[in-house]
Coordinates of C-alpha atoms in Angstrom, one line a residue:
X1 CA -6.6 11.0 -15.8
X2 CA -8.7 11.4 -12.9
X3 CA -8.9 8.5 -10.3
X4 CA -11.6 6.2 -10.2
X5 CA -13.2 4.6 -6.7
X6 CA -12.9 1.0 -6.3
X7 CA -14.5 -1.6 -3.7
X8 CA -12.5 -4.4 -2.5
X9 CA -15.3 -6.5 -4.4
X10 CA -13.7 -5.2 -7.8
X11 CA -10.3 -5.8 -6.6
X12 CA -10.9 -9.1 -5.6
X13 CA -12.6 -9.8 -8.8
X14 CA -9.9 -9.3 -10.9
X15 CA -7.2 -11.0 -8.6
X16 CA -9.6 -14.1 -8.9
X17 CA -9.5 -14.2 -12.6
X18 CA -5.5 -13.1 -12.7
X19 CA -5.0 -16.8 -9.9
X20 CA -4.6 -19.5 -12.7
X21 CA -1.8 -17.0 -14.2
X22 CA -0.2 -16.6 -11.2
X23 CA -0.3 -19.7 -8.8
X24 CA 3.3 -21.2 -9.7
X25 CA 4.6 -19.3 -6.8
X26 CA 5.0 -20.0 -3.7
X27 CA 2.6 -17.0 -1.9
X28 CA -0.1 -18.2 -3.5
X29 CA -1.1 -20.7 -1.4
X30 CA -4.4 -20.5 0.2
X31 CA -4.6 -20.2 4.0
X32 CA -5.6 -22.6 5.9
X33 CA -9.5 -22.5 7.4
X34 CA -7.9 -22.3 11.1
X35 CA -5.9 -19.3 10.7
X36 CA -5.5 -17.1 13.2
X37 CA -7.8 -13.9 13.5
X38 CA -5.5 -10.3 13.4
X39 CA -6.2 -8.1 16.2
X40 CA -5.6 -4.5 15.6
X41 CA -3.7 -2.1 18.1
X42 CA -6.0 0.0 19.9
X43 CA -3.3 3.4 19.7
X44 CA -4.9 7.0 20.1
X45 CA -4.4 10.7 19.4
X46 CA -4.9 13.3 22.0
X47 CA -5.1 16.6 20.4
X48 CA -4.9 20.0 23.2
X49 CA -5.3 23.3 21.7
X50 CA -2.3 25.7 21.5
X51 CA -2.9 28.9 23.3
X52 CA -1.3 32.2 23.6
X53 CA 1.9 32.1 25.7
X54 CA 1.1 35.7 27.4
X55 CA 3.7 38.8 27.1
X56 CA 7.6 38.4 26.2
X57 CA 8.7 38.7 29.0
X58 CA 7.5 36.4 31.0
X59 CA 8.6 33.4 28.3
X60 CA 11.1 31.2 29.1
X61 CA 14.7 33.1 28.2
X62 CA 17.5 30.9 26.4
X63 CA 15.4 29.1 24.1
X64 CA 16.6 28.7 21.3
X65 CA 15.6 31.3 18.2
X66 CA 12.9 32.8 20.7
X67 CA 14.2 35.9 22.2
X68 CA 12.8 37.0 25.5
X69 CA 12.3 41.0 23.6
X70 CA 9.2 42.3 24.7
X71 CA 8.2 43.0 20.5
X72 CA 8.1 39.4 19.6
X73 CA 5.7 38.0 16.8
X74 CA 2.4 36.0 17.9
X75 CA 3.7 33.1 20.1
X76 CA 1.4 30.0 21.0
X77 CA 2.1 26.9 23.1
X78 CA 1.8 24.9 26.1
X79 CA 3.5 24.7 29.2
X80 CA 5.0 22.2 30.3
X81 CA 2.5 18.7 31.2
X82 CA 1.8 15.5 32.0
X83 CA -0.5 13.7 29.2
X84 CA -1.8 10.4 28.3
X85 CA 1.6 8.3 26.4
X86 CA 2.8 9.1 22.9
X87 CA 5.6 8.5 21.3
X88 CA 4.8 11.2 17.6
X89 CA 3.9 14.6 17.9
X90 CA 3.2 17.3 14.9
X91 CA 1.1 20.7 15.1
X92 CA -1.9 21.0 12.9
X93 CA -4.2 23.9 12.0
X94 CA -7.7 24.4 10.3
X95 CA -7.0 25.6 7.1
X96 CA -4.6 23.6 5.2
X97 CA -3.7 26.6 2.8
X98 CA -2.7 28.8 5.2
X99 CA 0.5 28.2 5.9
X100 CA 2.5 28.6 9.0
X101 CA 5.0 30.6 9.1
X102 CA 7.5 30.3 11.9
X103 CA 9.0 28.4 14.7
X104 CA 7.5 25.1 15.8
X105 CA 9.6 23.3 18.8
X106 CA 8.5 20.7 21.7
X107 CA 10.1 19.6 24.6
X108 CA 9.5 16.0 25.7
X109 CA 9.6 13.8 28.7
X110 CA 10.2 10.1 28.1
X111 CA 8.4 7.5 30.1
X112 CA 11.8 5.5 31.1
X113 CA 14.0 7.3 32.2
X114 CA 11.5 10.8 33.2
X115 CA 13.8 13.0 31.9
X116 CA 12.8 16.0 29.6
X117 CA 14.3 16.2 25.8
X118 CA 16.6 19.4 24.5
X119 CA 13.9 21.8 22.3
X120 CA 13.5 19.9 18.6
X121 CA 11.9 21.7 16.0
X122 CA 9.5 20.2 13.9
X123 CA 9.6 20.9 10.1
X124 CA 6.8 23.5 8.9
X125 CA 6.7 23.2 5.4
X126 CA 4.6 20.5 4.8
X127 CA 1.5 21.1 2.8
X128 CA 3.6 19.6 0.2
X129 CA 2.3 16.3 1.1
X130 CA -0.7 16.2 0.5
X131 CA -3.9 15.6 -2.0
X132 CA -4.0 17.0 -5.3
X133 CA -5.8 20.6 -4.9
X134 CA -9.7 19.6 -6.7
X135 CA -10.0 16.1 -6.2
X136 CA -12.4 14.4 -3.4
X137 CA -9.9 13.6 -1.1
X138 CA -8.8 17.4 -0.7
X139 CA -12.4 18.7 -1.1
X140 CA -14.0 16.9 2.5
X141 CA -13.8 19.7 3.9
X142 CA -11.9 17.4 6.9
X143 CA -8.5 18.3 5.1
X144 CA -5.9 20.5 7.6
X145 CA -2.8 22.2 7.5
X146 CA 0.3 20.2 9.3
X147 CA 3.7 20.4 10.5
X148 CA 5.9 17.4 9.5
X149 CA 5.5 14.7 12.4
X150 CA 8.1 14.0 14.7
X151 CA 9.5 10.4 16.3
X152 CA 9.7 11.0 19.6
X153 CA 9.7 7.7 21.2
X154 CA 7.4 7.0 24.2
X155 CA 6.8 10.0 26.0
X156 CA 4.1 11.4 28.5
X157 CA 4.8 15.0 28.7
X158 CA 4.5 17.6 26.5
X159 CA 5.9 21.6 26.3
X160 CA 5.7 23.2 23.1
X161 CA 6.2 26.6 21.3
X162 CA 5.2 28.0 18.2
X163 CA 6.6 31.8 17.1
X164 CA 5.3 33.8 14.1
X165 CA 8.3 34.6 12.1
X166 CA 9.5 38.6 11.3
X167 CA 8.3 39.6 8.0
X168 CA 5.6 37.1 7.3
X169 CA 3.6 36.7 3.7
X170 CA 2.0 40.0 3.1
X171 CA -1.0 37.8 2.4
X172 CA -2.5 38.1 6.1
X173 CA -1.1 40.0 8.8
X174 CA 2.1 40.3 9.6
X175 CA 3.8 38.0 12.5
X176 CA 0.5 36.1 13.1
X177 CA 0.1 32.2 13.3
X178 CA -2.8 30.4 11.6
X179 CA -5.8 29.5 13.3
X180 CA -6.6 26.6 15.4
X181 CA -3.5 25.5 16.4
X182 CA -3.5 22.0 18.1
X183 CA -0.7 20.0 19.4
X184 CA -1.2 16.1 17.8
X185 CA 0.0 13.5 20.1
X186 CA -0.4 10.0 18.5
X187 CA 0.3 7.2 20.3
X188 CA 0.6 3.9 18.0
X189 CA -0.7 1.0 20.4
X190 CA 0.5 -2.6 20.5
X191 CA 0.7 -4.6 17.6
X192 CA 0.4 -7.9 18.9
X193 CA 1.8 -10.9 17.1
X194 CA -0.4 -12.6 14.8
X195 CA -0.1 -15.8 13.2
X196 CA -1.7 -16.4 10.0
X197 CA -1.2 -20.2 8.9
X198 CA -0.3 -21.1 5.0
X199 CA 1.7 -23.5 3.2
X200 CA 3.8 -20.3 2.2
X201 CA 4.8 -20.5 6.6
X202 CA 5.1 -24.2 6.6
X203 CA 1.8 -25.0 7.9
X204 CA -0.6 -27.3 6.4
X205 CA -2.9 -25.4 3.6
X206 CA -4.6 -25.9 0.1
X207 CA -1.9 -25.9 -2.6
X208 CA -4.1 -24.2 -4.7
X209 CA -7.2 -22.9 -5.3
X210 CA -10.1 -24.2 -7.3
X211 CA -10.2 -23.3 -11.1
X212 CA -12.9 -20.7 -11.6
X213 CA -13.2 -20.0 -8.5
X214 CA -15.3 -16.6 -8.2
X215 CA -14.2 -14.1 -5.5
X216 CA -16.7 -11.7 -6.0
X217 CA -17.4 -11.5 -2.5
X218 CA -15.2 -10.5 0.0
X219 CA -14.8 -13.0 2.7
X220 CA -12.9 -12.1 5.8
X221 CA -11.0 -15.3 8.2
X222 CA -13.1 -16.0 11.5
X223 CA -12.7 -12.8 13.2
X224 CA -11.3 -10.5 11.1
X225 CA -12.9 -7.1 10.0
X226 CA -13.9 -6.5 6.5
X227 CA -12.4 -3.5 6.6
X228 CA -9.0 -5.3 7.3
X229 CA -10.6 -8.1 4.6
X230 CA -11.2 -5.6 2.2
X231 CA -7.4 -4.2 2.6
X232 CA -5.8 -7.8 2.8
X233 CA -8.2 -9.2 -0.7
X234 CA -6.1 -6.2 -2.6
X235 CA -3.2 -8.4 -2.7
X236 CA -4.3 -11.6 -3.6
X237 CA -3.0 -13.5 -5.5
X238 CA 0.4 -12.0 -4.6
X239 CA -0.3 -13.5 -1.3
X240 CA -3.6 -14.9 0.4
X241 CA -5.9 -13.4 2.5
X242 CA -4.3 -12.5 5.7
X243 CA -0.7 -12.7 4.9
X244 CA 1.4 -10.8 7.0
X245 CA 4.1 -10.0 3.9
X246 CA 4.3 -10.8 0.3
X247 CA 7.3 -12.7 -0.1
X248 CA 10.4 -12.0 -2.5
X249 CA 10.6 -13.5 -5.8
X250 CA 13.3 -14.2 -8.6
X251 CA 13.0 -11.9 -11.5
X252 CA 11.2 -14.5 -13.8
X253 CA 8.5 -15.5 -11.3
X254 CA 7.5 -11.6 -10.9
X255 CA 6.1 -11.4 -14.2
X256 CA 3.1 -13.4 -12.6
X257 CA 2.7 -9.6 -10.9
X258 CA 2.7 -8.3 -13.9
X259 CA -0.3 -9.8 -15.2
X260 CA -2.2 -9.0 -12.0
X261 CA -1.3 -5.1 -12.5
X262 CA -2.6 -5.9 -16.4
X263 CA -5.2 -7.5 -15.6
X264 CA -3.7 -10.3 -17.9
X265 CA -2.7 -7.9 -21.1
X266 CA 0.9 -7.5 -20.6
X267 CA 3.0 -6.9 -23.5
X268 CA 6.1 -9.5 -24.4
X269 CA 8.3 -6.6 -24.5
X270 CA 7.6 -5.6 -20.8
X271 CA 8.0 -8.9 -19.7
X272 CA 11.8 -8.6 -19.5
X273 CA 12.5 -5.7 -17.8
X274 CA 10.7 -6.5 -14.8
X275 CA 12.9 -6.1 -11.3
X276 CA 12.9 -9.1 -8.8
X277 CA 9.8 -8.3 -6.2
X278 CA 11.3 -7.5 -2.7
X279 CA 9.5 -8.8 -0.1
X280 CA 7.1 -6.5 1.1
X281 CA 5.3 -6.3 4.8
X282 CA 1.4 -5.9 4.2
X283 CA -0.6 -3.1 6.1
X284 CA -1.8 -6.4 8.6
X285 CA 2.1 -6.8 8.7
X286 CA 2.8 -3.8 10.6
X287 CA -0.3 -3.4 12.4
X288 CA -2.9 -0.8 10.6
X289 CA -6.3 0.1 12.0
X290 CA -8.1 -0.3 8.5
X291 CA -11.1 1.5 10.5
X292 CA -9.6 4.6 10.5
X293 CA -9.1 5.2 6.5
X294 CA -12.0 5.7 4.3
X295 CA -13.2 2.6 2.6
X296 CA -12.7 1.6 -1.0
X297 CA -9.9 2.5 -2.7
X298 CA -8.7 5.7 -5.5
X299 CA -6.9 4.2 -8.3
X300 CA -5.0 6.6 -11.6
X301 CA -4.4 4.8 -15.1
X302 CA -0.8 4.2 -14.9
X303 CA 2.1 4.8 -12.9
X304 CA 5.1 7.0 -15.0
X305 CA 6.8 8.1 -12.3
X306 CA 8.1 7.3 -8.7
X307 CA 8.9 10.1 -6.3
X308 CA 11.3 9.7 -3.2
X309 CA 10.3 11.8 0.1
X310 CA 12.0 11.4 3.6
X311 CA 9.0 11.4 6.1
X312 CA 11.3 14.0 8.0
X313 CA 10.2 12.3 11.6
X314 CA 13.7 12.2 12.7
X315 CA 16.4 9.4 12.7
X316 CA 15.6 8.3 16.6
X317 CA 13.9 4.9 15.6
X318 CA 15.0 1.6 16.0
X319 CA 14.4 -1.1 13.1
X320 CA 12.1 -2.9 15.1
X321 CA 10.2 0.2 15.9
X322 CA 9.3 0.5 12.6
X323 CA 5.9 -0.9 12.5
X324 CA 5.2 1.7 15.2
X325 CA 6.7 4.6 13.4
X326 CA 4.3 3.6 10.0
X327 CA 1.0 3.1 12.7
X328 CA 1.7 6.2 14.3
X329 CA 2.1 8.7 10.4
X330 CA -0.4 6.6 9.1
X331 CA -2.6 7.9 12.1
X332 CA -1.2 11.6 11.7
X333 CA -2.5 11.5 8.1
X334 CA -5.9 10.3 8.5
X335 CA -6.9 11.0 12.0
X336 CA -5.1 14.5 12.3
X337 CA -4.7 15.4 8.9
X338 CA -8.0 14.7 7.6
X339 CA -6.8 12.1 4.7
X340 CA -8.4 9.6 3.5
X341 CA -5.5 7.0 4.2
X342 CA -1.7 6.8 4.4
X343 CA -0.1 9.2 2.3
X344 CA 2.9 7.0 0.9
X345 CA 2.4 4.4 -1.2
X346 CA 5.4 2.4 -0.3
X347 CA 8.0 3.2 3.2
X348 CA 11.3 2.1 4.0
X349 CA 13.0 1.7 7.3
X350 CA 16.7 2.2 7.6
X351 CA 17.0 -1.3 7.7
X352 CA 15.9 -1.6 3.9
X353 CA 12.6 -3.3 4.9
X354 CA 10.1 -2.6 2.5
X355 CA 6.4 -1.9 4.0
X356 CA 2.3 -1.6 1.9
X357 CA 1.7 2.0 2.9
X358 CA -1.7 3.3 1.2
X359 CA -4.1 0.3 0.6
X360 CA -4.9 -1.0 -3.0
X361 CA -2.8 -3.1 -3.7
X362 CA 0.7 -3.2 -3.9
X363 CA 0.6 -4.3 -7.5
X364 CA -1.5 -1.5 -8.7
X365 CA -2.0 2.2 -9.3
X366 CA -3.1 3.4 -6.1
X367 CA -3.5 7.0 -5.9
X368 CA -1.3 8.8 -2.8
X369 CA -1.1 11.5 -1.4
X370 CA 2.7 13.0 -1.2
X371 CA 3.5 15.0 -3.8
X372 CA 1.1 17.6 -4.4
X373 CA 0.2 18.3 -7.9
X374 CA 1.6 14.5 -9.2
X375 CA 0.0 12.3 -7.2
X376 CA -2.0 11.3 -10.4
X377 CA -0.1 8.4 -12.6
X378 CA 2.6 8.5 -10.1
X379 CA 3.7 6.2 -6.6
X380 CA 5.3 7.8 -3.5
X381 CA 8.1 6.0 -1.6
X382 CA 8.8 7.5 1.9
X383 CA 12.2 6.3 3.6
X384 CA 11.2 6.9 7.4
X385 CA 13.8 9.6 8.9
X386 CA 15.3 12.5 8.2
X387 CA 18.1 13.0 5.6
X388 CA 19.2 16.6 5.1
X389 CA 22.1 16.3 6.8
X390 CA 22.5 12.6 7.5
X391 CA 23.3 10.0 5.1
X392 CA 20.7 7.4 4.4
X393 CA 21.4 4.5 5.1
X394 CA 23.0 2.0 2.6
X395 CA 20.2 -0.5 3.0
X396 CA 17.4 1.7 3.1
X397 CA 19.2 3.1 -0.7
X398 CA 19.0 -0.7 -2.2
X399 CA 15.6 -1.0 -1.1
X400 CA 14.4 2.0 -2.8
X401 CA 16.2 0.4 -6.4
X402 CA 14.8 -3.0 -5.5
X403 CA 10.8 -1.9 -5.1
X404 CA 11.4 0.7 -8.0
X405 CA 12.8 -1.9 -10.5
X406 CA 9.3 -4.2 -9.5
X407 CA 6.8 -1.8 -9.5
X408 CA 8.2 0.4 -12.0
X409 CA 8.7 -2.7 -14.3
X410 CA 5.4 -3.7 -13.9
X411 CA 4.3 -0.3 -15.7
X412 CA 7.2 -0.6 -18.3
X413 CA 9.1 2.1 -17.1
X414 CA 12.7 2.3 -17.8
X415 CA 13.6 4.0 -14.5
X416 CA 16.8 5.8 -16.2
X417 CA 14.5 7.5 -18.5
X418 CA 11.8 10.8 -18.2
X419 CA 8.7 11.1 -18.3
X420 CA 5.8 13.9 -18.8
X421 CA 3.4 14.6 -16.4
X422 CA 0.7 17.1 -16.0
X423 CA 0.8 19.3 -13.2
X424 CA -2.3 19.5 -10.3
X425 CA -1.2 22.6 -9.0
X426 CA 1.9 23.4 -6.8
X427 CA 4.2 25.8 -5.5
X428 CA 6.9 25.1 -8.5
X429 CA 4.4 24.3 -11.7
X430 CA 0.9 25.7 -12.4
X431 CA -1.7 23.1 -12.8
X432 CA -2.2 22.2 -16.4
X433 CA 1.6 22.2 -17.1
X434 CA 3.2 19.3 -18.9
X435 CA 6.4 18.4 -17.1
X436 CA 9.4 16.2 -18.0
X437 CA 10.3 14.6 -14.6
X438 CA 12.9 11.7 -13.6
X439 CA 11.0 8.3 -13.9
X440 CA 12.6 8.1 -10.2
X441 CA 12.5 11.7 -9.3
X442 CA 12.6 13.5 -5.5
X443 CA 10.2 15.4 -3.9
X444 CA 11.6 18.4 -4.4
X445 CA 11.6 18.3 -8.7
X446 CA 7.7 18.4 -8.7
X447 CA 7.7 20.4 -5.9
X448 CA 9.5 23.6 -4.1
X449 CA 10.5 21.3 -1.1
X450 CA 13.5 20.6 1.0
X451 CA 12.2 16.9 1.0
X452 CA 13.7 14.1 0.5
X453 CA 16.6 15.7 1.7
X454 CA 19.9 16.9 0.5
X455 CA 21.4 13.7 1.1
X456 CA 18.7 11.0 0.5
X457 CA 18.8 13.2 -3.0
X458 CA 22.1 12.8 -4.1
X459 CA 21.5 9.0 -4.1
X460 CA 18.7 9.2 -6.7
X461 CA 21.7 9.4 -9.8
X462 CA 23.3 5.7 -8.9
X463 CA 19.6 4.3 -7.7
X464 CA 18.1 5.0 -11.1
X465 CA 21.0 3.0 -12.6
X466 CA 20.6 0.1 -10.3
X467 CA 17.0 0.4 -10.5
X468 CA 17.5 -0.4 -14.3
X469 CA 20.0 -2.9 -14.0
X470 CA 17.8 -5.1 -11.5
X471 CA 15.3 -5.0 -14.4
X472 CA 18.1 -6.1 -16.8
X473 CA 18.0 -3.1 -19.2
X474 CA 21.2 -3.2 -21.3

């Protein structure tokens, strides 16, 4: 089914008529008229041109996988400099598919301690992640090709290198790196604290909102943008306008989601097998710069499947850096990319925090971008880090059964079960293609992808049975 545009006017049109369904729990409440304004991060990308790193020999020796033999392939890069603070890099290109074939490697220098990082390669296959080939999102003409990005903490130098690969795709010449090559560095800017007062927080507040009330209009809180308005009216009445997080909820109180993702038709037999809703921190939670994605949203009909990626940024993130790690990919996608927002629909820190990743509504079938060829009827969850050959963590594992055996219950899915979808176009299934998938499948089964990772994969088996059993599925 193709995806359909909506404004935040539609959106907050329907949660208006779903409120008298929904207001018997407690994130309901209405905020109070003094609530504090949100004030979003400044953060920045500098993007510098990769250039050609002159002849063989006079390139560093002893790096690794880059011989110092006077026939190497085409090598780009920069030497090592000083640049404005970072702390996530990834390589981009102008022609997202072309793809690059090769080496990709930076060197670092962190602002505490001024000492430069050993040589870490980033991950090259990544046009994976991406819009559906034919839709309007891939069609702007603003779309690029990418290298995974890469957690590198705060930084303010940069070296990198990039080296063709021996024997690359007969389909251009051989040994040669795509054109346009830029070094990304995104840095993700303070989130500063905001505090958003509703009963829901203990602060006095309406208990309720007026019967009938229409919402037609978008109304932002004294100060806020409309494009952050627009974003936060997408989850009401899951939670009010401005709310940092959606709070959890037992497993009979999130049918009241259900009716919202309905729009008040849901079937008895759905109602039980609806997971309990993890709580979930909002995209004003962790600090995005709704100026930066394209407004509106792109919803599909349905959502039959969930896909698991690891963002493959690296594991060198604390929990409470998480918020910066999301503002910072977030960034990579739209600003360096050339997305229309946030890939991911959903993200998970190693902590097993649950975060809003591409805005719609969490509740709803908001068409990603991170699975190419299925990102119609589908949701992608990203579990920041890298996990081909380190565990995930246990936490991070739960969360992924928790949010699945919600949203996935909101849809009826039985997330033990398959499910057919048709194929956009990929590396692994020719568009048109009907294909039985895993209700909670990986990356890598709609896709020929190393993603989510050897080891975040071999969780999928016991997560689909949890998943189920949250939803109470005999």
């Amino acid at each position: 089914m193709r995806g359909f545009l909506a404004s935040s006017i539609g959106v907050a049109t329907a949660a208006a008529l779903a409120l008298p369904l929904a207001l018997s729990t407690p994130a309901l409440a209405a905020p109070s008229m003094g609530a504090a304004a949100p004030v979003a991060p400044a953060g920045s990308t500098e993007s510098l041109p990769l250039a050609p790193l002159g002849p063989a020999a006079d390139r560093s020796p002893g790096v690794p996988g880059m011989s110092a033999s006077p026939r190497l392939p085409e090598t780009q890069g920069l030497p090592p400099r000083e640049v404005k603070r970072f702390s996530l890099v990834g390589v981009v290109w102008d022609d997202a598919s072309t793809e690059l074939s090769g080496r990709v490697q930076v060197r670092t220098r962190a602002v505490a301690t001024g000492t430069w990082s050993d040589w870490q390669d980033l991950e090259t296959r990544n046009s994976e992640h991406a819009p559906d080939l034919g839709t309007a999102e891939s069609g702007t003409g603003r779309v690029r090709g990418s290298t995974a990005p890469l957690w590198v903490g705060d930084s303010d130098g940069i070296e990198v290198r990039v080296q063709a690969e021996p024997g690359a795709p007969a389909a251009r010449a051989a040994a040669r790196l795509p054109s346009g090559m830029r070094i990304e560095l995104v840095d993700p800017g303070a989130s500063d604290p905001v505090t958003v007062i509703d009963a829901k927080n203990g602060a006095s507040g309406t208990s309720d909102e007026p019967e009938g009330d229409d919402k037609g209009d978008v109304e932002a809180l004294p100060g806020m943008s409309m494009e952050t308005a627009e974003s936060s009216s997408a989850n009401v009445p899951l939670a009010p306008l401005g709310a940092m997080e959606i709070t959890a909820l037992n497993k009979a109180d999130s049918t009241a989601d259900a009716v919202l993702a309905s729009d008040g038709t849901l079937s008895a037999a759905a109602r039980p097998y609806i997971g309990p809703r993890p709580r979930i921190v909002t995209r004003l939670g962790w600090g995005a710069d709704e100026s930066l994605r394209e407004p509106g949203f792109v919803y599909t009909s349905t959502v039959k499947a969930a896909f698991v990626h690891h963002s493959a940024s690296g594991n060198n993130y604390t929990c409470k850096d998480a918020p910066k790690v999301l503002r910072s990919l977030y960034r990579y996608h739209v600003v360096s990319s050339g997305w229309r927002d946030i890939g991911y629909n959903f993200a998970v820190d190693k902590c097993g925090t649950v975060y809003e990743g591409r805005a719609g509504g969490v509740a709803k079938a908001v068409q990603g971008a991170h699975t190419m060829g299925f990102n119609t009827d589908s949701m992608g969850i990203a579990v920041i880090g890298t996990y081909s050959t380190t565990a995930p963590p246990a936490a991070a594992v739960k969360a992924v059964a928790q949010l699945t055996a919600w949203k996935l219950g909101l849809f009826n899915r039985d997330p033990r079960a398959k499910t057919t979808l048709k194929s956009g176009g990929g590396n692994k299934f020719a568009k048109g293609t009907n294909v039985k998938l895993n209700v909670i499948s990986g990356h890598r089964d709609g896709f020929a992808t190393e993603c989510p990772g050897k080891l975040l994969y071999g969780q999928l088996p016991p997560t689909r049975t949890s998943s189920a059993k949250l939803q109470g599925r005999p």
